[in-house]
Coordinates of C-alpha atoms in Angstrom, one line a residue:
X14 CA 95.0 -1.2 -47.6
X15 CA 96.5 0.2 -44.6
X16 CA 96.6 -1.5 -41.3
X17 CA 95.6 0.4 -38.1
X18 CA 97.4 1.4 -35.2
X19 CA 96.0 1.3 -32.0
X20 CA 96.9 4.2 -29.6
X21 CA 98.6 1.9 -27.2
X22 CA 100.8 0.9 -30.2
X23 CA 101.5 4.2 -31.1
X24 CA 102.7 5.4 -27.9
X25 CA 104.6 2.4 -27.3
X26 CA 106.7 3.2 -30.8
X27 CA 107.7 6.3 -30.1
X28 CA 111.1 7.0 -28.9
X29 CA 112.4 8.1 -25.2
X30 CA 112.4 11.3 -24.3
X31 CA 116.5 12.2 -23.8
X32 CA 116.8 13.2 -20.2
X33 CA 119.2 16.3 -19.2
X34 CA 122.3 15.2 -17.9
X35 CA 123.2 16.0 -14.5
X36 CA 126.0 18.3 -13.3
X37 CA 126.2 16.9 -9.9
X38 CA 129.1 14.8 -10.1
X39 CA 131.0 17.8 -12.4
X40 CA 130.2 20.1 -9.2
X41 CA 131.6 17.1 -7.0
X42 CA 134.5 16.8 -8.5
X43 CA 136.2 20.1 -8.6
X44 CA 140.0 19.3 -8.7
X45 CA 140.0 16.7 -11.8
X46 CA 139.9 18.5 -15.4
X47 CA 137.6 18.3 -17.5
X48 CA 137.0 20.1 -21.3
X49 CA 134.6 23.1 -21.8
X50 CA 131.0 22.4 -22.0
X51 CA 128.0 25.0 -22.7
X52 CA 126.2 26.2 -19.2
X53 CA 123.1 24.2 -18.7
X54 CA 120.3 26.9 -17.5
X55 CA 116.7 26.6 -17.8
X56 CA 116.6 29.8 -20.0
X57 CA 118.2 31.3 -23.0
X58 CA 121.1 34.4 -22.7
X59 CA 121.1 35.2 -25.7
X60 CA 119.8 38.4 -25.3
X61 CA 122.3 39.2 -23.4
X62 CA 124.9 39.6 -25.0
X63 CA 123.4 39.6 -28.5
X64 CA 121.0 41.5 -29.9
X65 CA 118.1 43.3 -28.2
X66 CA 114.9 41.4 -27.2
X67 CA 111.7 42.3 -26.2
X68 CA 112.5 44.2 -23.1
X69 CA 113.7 47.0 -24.6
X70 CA 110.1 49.5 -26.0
X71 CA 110.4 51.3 -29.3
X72 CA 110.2 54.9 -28.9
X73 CA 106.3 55.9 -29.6
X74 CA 105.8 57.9 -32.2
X75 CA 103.4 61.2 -31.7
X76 CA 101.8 63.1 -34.8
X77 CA 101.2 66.8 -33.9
X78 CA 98.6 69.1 -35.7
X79 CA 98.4 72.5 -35.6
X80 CA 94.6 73.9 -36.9
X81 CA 94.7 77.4 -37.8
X82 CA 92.4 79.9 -39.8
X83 CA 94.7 80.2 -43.1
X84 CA 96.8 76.4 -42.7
X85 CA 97.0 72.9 -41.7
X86 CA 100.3 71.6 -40.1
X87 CA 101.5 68.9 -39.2
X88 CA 104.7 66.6 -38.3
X89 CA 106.5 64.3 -35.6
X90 CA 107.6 65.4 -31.9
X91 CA 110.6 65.7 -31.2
X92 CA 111.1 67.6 -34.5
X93 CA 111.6 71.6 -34.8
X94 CA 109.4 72.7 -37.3
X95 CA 106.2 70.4 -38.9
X96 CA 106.9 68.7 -42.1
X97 CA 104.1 70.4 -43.9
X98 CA 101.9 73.6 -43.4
X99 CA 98.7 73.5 -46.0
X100 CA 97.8 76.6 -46.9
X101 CA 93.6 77.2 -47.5
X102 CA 93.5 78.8 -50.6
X103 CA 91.2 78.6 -53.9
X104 CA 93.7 76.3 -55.6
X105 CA 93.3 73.7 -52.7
X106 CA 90.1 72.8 -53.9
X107 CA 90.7 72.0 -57.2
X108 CA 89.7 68.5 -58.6
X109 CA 92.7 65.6 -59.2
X110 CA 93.6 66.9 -63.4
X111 CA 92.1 70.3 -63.2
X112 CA 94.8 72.9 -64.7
X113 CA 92.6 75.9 -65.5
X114 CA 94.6 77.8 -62.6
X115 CA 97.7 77.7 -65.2
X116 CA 95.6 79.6 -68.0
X117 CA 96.1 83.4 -67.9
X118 CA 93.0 84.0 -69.3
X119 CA 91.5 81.7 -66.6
X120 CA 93.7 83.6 -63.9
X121 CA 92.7 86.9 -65.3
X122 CA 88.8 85.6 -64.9
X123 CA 89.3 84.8 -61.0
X124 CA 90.8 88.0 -59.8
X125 CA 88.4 89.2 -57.1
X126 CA 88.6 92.6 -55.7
X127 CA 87.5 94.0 -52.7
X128 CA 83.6 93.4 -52.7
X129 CA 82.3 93.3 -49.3
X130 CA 83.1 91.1 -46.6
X131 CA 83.8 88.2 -48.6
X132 CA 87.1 89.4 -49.9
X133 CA 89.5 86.9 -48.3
X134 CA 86.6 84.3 -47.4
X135 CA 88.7 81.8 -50.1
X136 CA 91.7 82.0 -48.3
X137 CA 90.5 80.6 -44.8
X138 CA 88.9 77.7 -43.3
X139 CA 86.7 78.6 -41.2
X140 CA 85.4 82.2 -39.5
X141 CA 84.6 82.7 -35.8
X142 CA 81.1 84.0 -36.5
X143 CA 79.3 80.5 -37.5
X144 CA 76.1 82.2 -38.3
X145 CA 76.9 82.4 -41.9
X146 CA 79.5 78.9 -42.4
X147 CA 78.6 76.1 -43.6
X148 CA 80.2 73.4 -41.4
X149 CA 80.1 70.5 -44.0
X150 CA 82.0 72.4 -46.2
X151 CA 84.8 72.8 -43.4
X152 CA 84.8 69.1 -42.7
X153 CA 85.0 68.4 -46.3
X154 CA 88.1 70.9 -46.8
X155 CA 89.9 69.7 -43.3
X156 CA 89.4 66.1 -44.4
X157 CA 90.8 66.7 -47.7
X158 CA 93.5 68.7 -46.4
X159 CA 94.6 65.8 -43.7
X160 CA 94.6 63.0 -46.3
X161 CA 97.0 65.2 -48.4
X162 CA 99.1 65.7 -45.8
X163 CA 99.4 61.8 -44.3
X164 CA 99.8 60.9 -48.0
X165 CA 102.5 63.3 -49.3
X166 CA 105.0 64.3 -46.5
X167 CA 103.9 62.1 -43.2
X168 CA 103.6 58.6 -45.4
X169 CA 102.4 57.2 -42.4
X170 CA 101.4 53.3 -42.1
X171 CA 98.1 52.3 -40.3
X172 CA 99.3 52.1 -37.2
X173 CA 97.9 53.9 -33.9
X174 CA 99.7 56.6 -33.2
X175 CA 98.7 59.4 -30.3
X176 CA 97.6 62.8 -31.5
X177 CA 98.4 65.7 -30.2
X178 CA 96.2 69.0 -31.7
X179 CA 97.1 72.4 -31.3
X180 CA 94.1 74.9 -31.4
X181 CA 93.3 78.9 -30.9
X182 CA 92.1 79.9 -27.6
X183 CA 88.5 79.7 -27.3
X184 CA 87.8 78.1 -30.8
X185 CA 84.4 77.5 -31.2
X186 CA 83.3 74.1 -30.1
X187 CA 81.3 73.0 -33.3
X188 CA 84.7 73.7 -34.9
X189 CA 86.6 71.6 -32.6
X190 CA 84.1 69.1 -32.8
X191 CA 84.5 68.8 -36.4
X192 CA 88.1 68.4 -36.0
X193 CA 88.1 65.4 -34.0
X194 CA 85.5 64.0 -36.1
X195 CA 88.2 64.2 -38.8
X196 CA 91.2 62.8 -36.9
X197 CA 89.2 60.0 -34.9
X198 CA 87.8 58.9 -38.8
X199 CA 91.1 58.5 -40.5
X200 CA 92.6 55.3 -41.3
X201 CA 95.2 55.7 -38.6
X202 CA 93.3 55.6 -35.8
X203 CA 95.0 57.5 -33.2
X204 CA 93.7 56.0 -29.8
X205 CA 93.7 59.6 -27.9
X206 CA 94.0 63.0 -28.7
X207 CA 95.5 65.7 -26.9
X208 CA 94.1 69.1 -27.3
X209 CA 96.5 72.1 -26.3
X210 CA 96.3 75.9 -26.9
X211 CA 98.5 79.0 -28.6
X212 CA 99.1 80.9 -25.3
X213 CA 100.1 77.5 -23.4
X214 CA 102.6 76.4 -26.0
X215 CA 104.0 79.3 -27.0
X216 CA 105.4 80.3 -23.4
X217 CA 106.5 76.7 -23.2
X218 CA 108.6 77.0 -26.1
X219 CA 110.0 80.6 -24.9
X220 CA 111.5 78.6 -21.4
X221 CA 108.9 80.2 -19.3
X222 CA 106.3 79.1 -16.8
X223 CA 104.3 82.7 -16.2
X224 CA 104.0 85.3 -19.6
X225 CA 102.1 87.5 -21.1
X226 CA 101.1 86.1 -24.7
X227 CA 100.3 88.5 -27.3
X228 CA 99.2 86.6 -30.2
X229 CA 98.3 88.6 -33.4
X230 CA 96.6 86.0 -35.5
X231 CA 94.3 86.5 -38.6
X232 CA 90.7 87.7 -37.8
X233 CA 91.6 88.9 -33.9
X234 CA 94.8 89.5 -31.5
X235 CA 94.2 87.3 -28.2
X236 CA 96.5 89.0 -25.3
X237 CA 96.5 85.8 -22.9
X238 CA 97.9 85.9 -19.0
X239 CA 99.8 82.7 -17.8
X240 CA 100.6 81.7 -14.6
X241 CA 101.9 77.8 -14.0
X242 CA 100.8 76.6 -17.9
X243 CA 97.2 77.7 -17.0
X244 CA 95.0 81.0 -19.0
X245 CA 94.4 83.1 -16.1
X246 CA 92.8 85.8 -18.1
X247 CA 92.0 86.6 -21.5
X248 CA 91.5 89.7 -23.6
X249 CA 90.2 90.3 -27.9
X250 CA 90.1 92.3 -30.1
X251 CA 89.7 92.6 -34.0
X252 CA 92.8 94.3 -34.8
X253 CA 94.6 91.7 -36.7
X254 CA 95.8 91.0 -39.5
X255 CA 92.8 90.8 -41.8
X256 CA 92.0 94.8 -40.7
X257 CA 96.0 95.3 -41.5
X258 CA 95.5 93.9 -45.0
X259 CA 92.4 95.8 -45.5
X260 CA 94.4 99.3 -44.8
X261 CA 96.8 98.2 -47.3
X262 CA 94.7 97.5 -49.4
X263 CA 93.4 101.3 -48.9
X264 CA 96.5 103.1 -48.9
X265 CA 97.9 101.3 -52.6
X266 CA 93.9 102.6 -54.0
X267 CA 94.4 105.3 -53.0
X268 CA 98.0 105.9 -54.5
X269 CA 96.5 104.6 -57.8
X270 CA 92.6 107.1 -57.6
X271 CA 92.3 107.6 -61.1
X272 CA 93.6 105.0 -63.0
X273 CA 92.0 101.3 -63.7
X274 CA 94.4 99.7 -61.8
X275 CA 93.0 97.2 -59.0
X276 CA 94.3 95.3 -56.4
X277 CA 93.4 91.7 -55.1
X278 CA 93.7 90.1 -52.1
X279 CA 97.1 88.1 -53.2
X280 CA 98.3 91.1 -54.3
X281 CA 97.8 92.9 -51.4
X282 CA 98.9 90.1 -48.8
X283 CA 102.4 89.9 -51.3
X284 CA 102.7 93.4 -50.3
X285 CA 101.9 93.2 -46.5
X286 CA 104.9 90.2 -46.7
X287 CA 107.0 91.8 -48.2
X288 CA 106.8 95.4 -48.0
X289 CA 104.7 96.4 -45.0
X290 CA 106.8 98.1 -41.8
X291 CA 105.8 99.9 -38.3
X292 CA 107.1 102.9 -37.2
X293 CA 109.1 103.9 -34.2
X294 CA 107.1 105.9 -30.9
X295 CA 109.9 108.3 -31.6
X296 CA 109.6 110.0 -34.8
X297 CA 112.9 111.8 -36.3
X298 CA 111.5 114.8 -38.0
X299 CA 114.8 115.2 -40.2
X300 CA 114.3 111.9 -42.2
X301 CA 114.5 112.6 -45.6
X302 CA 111.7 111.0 -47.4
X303 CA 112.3 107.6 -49.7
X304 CA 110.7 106.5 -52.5
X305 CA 109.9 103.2 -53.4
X306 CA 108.4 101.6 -56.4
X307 CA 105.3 98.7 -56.8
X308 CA 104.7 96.6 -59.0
X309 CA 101.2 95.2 -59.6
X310 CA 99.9 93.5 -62.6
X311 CA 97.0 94.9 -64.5
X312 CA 94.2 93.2 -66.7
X313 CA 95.3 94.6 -69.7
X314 CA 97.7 93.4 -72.2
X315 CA 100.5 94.9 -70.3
X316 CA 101.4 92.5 -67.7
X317 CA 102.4 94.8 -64.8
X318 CA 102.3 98.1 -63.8
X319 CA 104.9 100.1 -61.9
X320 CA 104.3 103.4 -59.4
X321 CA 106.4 105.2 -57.3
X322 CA 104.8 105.1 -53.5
X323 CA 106.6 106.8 -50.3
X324 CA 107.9 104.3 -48.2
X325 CA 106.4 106.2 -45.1
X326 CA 103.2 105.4 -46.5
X327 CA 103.7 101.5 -46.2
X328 CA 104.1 102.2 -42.5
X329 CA 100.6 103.9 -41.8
X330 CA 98.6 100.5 -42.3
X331 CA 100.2 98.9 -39.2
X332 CA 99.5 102.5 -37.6
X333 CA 96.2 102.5 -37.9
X334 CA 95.2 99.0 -37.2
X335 CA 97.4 98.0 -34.1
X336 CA 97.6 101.5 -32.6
X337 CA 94.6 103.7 -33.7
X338 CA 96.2 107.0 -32.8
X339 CA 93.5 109.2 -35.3
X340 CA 91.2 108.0 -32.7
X341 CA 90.9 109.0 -28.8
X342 CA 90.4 106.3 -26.4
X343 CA 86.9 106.9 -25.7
X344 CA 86.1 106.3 -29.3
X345 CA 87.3 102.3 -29.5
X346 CA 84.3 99.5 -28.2
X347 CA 85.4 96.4 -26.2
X348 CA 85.9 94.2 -29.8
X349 CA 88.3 96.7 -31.3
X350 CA 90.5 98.0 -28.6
X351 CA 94.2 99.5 -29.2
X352 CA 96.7 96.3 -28.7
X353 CA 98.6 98.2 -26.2
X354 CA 95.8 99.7 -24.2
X355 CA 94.3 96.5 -24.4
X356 CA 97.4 94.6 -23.2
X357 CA 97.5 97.5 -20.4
X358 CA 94.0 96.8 -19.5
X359 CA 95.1 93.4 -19.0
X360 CA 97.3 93.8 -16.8
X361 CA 95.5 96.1 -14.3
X362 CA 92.9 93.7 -14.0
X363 CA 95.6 90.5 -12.4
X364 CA 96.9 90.3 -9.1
X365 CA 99.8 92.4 -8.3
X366 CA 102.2 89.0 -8.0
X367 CA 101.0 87.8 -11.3
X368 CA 101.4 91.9 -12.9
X369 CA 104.7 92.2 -11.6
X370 CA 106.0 88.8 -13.1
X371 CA 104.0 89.0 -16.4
X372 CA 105.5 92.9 -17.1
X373 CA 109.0 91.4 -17.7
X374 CA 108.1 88.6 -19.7
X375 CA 105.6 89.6 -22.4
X376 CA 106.0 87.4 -25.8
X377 CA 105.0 88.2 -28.9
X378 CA 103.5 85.6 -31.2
X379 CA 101.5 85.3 -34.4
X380 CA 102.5 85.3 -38.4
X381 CA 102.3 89.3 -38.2
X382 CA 104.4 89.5 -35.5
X383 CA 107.5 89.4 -37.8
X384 CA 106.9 92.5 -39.4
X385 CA 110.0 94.8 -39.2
X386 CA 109.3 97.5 -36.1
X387 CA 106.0 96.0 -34.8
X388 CA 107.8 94.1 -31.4
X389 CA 109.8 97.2 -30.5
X390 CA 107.0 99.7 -31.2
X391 CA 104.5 97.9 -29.4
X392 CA 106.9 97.3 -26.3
X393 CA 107.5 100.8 -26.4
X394 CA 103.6 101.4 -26.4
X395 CA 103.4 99.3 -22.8
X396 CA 106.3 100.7 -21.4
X397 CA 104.9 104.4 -21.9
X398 CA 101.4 103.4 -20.5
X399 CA 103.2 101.8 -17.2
X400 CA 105.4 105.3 -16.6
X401 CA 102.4 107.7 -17.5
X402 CA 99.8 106.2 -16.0
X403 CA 101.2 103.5 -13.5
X404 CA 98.6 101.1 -12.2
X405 CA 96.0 103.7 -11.3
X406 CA 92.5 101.3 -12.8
X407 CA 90.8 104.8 -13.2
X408 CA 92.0 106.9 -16.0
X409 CA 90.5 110.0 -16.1
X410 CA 88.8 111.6 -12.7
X411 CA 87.1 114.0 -14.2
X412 CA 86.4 117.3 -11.5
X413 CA 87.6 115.3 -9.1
X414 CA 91.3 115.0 -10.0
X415 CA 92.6 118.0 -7.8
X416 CA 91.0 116.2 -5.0
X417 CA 92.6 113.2 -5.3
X418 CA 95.8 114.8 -5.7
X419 CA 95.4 116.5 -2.8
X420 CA 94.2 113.4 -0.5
X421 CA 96.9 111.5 -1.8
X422 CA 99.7 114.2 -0.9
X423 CA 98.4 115.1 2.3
X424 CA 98.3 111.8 3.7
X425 CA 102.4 111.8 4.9
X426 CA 101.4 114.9 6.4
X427 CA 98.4 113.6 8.2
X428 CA 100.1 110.5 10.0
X429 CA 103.5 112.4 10.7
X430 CA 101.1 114.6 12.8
X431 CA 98.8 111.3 14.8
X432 CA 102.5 109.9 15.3
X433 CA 103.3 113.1 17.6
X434 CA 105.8 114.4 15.7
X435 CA 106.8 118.2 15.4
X436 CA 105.3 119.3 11.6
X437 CA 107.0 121.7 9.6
X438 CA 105.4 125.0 8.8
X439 CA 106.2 124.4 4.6
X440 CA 103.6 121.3 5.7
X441 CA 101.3 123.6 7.8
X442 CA 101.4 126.4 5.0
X443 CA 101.0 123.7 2.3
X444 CA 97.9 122.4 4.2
X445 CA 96.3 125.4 4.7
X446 CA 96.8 127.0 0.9
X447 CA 94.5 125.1 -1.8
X448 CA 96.8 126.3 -4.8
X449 CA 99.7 124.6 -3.9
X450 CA 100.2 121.3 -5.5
X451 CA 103.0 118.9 -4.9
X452 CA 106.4 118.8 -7.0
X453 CA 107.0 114.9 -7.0
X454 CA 104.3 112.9 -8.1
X455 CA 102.2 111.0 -5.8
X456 CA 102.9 107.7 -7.2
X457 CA 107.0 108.2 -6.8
X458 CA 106.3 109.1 -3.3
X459 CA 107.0 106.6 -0.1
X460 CA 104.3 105.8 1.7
X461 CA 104.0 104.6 4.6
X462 CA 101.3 102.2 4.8
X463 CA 103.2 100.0 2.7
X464 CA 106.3 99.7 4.9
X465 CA 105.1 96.9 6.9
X466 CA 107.3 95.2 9.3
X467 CA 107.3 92.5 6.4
X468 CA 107.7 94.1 3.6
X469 CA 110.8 95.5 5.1
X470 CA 112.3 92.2 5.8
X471 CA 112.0 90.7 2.6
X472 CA 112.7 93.9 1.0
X473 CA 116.0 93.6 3.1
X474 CA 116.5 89.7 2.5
X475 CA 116.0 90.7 -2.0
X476 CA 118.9 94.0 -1.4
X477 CA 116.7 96.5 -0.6
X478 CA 115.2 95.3 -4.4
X479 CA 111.2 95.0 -3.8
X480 CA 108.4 93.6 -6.2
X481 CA 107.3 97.3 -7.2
X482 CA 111.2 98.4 -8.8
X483 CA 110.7 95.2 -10.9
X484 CA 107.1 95.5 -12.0
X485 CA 108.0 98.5 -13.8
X486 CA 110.4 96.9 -16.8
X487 CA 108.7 96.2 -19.6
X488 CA 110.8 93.2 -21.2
X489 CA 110.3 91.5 -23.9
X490 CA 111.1 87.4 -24.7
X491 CA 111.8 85.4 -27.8
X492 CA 109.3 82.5 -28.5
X493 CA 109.9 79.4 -31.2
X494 CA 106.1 79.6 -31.5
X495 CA 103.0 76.8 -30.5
X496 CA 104.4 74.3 -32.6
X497 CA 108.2 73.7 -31.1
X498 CA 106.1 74.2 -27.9
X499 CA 103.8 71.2 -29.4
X500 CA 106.6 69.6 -30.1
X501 CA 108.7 70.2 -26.6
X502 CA 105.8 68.9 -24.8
X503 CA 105.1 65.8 -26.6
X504 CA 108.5 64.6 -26.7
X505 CA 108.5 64.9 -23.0
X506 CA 105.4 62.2 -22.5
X507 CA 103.5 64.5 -20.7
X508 CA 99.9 63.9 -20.6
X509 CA 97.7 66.7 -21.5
X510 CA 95.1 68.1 -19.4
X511 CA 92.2 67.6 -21.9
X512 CA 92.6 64.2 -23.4
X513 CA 90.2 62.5 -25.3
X514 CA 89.8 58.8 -26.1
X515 CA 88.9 57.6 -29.1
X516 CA 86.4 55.1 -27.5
X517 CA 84.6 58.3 -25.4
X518 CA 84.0 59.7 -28.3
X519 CA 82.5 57.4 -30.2
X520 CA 80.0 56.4 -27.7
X521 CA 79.4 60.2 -26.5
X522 CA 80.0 62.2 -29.2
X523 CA 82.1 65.5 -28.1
X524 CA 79.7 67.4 -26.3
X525 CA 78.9 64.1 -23.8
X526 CA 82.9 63.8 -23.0

C-alpha cells in the first residue's frame, strides 16, 4: 500500500532550481584570460544565422479563374498562361465509364445539323438571353467543371486561398451570382474573391493605362473605352463569332447544293480554325484565283468526302459578319452594327482628350481575333472612317449640306473683315457667287477660333506638334490577353475594386453585398 505525500513534503523534495551564473566579475576583470564560453542572452540567435524562422511570410498563393461562354480556365498568378482551359462541349457531360462517344455508330447518331437556334447551344455554358436557360443546369455544369479542374491540373490542398475571377463585361448578374455560389461552396474556401473584367485586363497586360478594347468574343463583339483602368463607355453588337460560323456554315452548303453532304457544327468551327481568312480594304484585281480542297466526312460508308472550293470564298464569311458591306449603313439596328462603324461611333461620342489618346492605342482581343487579315483589315476600316469623315457626329446633312459648306468656308472670310483688314476681291467675288465652292476641305482648313493664346503655347512647348496631328493615327497594340493581365495584377497584391468576402456573402447573398 502506498504511503502519502503531503504537499509540503513534496515541495520540500524537489531539487533547487540552478541559478544563471553571473558575468559581472568576467566584465570586471578584463585584462586576465579566460577560455571561450557561449554568450549568455535572454533569447535564442539561432535564427540568425541559421535557418529561417517565423519572420519571414510564405508567398500567398492566388488561384485565378477565367469564366467564359465556350471554357473554364484556371491556374496560379504569377504564371503566363492558366494550367487548364475546359472546354463546354457535349462530351463534358458524360457520366464517369460512359464510352459511347468512341462508337462510330454512336458518333454517327449525334451529328446535329443546323436546326434552328439551337445549333451550337451544346457547346456553351450559358447565353446572355436568360429567358430560355435553365440556371440549375449552369450551376451543375460550372460545378462539375471546377472540381475537374482543382482535381486534375490545380491538385490543390484545402487550404484558403484568394480568388481572383475574370468575367465579360456586363455579364448578367444571376450568372455571376451563380459563379460565386460555386467558388464560395468548394472545399477550398477561398476567403475573398476578386471580380475583374476583359477590357480592364486586357489593356493591363498590353502596358497601357487608356485603350480602346475591341473584344470579339462568341455571341457579341464589346468595343470598350478605358481611361485610368476604368470602362468609360461601352458599345455591342452581335457580330461575333457565332454569326461568323453561321456564314461558314452557308458558304460550304452552298458549295455542296445538290449532294447529301451536311455539315455540323464541329465541322464547321474546324474549318473557321483552320481555314477561314479576311481580306485586305485593298483588293488586287490581277490575283489569279486558288483552289483549295475540303475534306468533310459523310454518313455513308465512305468516311470523307473531298471538294474543291475557291479560297476567295473562305474570305467572304468574315466579310459579311464583321463588315456588312452588301448592306448600306442605314440598313444595320443598334444590336448588329458594322465593328468599324461601331468602333467609329465610339469614339465620337468621348471627350476629345480621351479620342485623341484611345485612336493610337486600339487593341484587339478575343479567340477570333487571330484569324489571318482580320487586325489589319479592321484597322484599315478605322483609319478610312477618321480621314473620310473626321469627327463630324452628323453623317449625312441631307439639303442642307451646301449650306454648311458654305458657313464653314466663309467664316475666315467673315472675321478677316470684323478685324479691319483689307479683303481680297477672289474673297469678295467668292462671297458674292453661290456656285463657287472651296478647293481645300473645310476640315484641313485653319481656323481661327482655335488658336487661342493657349493653345499656341503648348502647341509651341509639344514642337509645334498639337493634340489634333496625333488624334488622326490609327495604331494598333499587341495584348497577352485578360488572363496574363489576371495574372500581372494578382501577382502585384493589388486589391480589386469589387471584392467580395466570403462571410458577406453568406449572410447577404450577392444581391445584399
Amino acid at each position: 500500500m502506498a504511503t502519502s505525500v503531503s504537499n509540503a513534503d513534496y515541495i520540500n523534495s524537489r531539487p533547487a532550481i540552478r541559478t544563471r551564473p553571473s558575468i559581472s566579475g568576467v566584465i570586471g576583470n578584463t585584462g586576465s584570460p579566460r577560455s571561450p564560453r557561449t554568450p549568455l542572452l535572454n533569447r535564442s540567435i539561432s535564427s540568425q544565422f541559421g535557418s529561417p524562422g517565423s519572420f519571414r511570410i510564405e508567398q500567398e498563393d492566388v488561384v485565378i479563374f477565367e469564366l467564359n461562354q465556350r471554357y473554364f480556365a484556371a491556374g496560379y498568378a504569377g504564371e503566363s498562361r492558366p494550367r487548364s482551359i475546359l472546354p463546354f462541349t457535349p462530351g463534358s457531360s458524360h457520366r464517369a465509364g460512359d464510352y459511347g462517344q468512341y462508337d462510330k455508330a454512336h458518333a454517327r447518331n449525334m451529328r446535329k445539323y443546323r436546326l434552328g437556334e439551337d445549333w451550337a447551344s451544346s457547346h456553351e455554358l450559358y447565353q446572355v438571353d436568360l429567358g430560355a436557360l435553365d440556371l440549375g443546369l449552369v450551376e451543375d455544369k460550372l460545378d462539375r467543371a471546377l472540381r475537374k479542374i482543382h482535381v486534375d491540373y490545380l491538385q490543390m490542398d484545402s487550404k484558403p486561398r484568394k480568388v481572383l475571377l475574370v468575367v465579360p463585361s456586363m455579364v448578367p448578374t444571376p450568372l455571376l451570382g451563380i459563379a460565386l455560389k460555386v467558388l464560395f461552396g468548394h472545399f477550398t474556401q477561398p476567403p475573398s474573391i476578386s471580380i475583374l473584367t476583359n477590357p480592364v485586363l486586357s489593356c493591363a497586360s498590353a502596358g497601357l493605362r487608356h485603350a480602346l478594347v475591341i473584344d470579339i468574343g462568341w455571341e457579341e463583339t464589346t468595343i470598350t473605352a478605358v481611361g485610368e483602368y476604368k470602362e468609360i463607355m461601352q458599345r455591342r453588337s452581335v457580330r461575333a463569332g457565332k454569326m461568323l460560323t453561321k456564314e461558314m456554315a452557308d458558304v460550304i452548303e452552298h458549295e455542296l447544293a445538290g449532294s447529301d453532304v451536311k455539315i455540323t457544327f464541329e465541322e464547321t468551327e474546324d474549318l473557321v480554325q483552320r481555314m477561314a481568312w479576311c481580306r485586305s480594304r485593298r483588293v488586287d484585281s490581277e490575283e489569279s484565283p486558288q483552289v483549295t480542297v475540303v475534306h468533310l466526312p459523310t454518313p455513308g460508308s465512305v468516311p470523307t468526302t473531298d471538294f474543291p472550293i475557291d479560297f476567295v470564298k473562305l474570305a467572304e464569311p468574315a466579310e459579311r459578319t464583321f463588315f456588312a458591306p452588301q448592306h448600306l449603313q442605314t440598313d444595320h439596328d443598334d444590336h448588329d452594327i458594322p465593328i468599324h462603324l461601331l468602333a467609329h461611333k465610339l469614339l465620337l461620342s468621348l471627350p476629345v482628350d480621351l479620342r485623341s489618346t484611345c485612336i493610337s492605342r486600339i487593341v484587339l482581343t478575343g479567340s477570333y481575333t487571330n484569324m489571318l487579315g482580320l487586325k489589319q483589315r479592321l484597322l484599315q476600316e478605322i483609319s478610312y472612317l477618321v480621314q473620310s469623315r473626321g469627327w463630324d457626329v452628323v453623317s449625312n446633312y441631307g439639303s442642307a449640306r451646301q449650306r454648311h459648306e458654305r458657313v464653314l468656308w466663309n467664316e475666315p472670310i467673315i472675321k478677316e473683315a470684323s478685324t479691319g483688314s483689307t479683303i481680297s476681291q477672289e474673297s469678295v467675288s467668292a462671297l458674292q457667287d453661290p456656285t463657287v465652292m472651296p478647293l481645300v476641305p473645310a476640315s484641313d482648313r485653319v481656323h481661327d477660333d482655335i488658336h487661342d493664346p493657349v493653345t499656341i503655347k503648348a502647341e509651341r512647348g509639344k514642337g509645334g506638334a498639337s493634340d489634333s496631328d496625333a488624334s488622326n493615327v490609327v495604331r494598333g497594340v499587341e495584348s497577352l490577353g485578360a488572363w496574363a493581365g489576371a495574372s500581372l495584377v494578382a501577382s502585384l497584391k493589388i486589391q480589386g475594386v469589387h471584392e467580395i468576402d466570403k462571410d458577406d456573402f453568406n449572410k447577404h447573398g450577392f444581391r445584399g453585398i
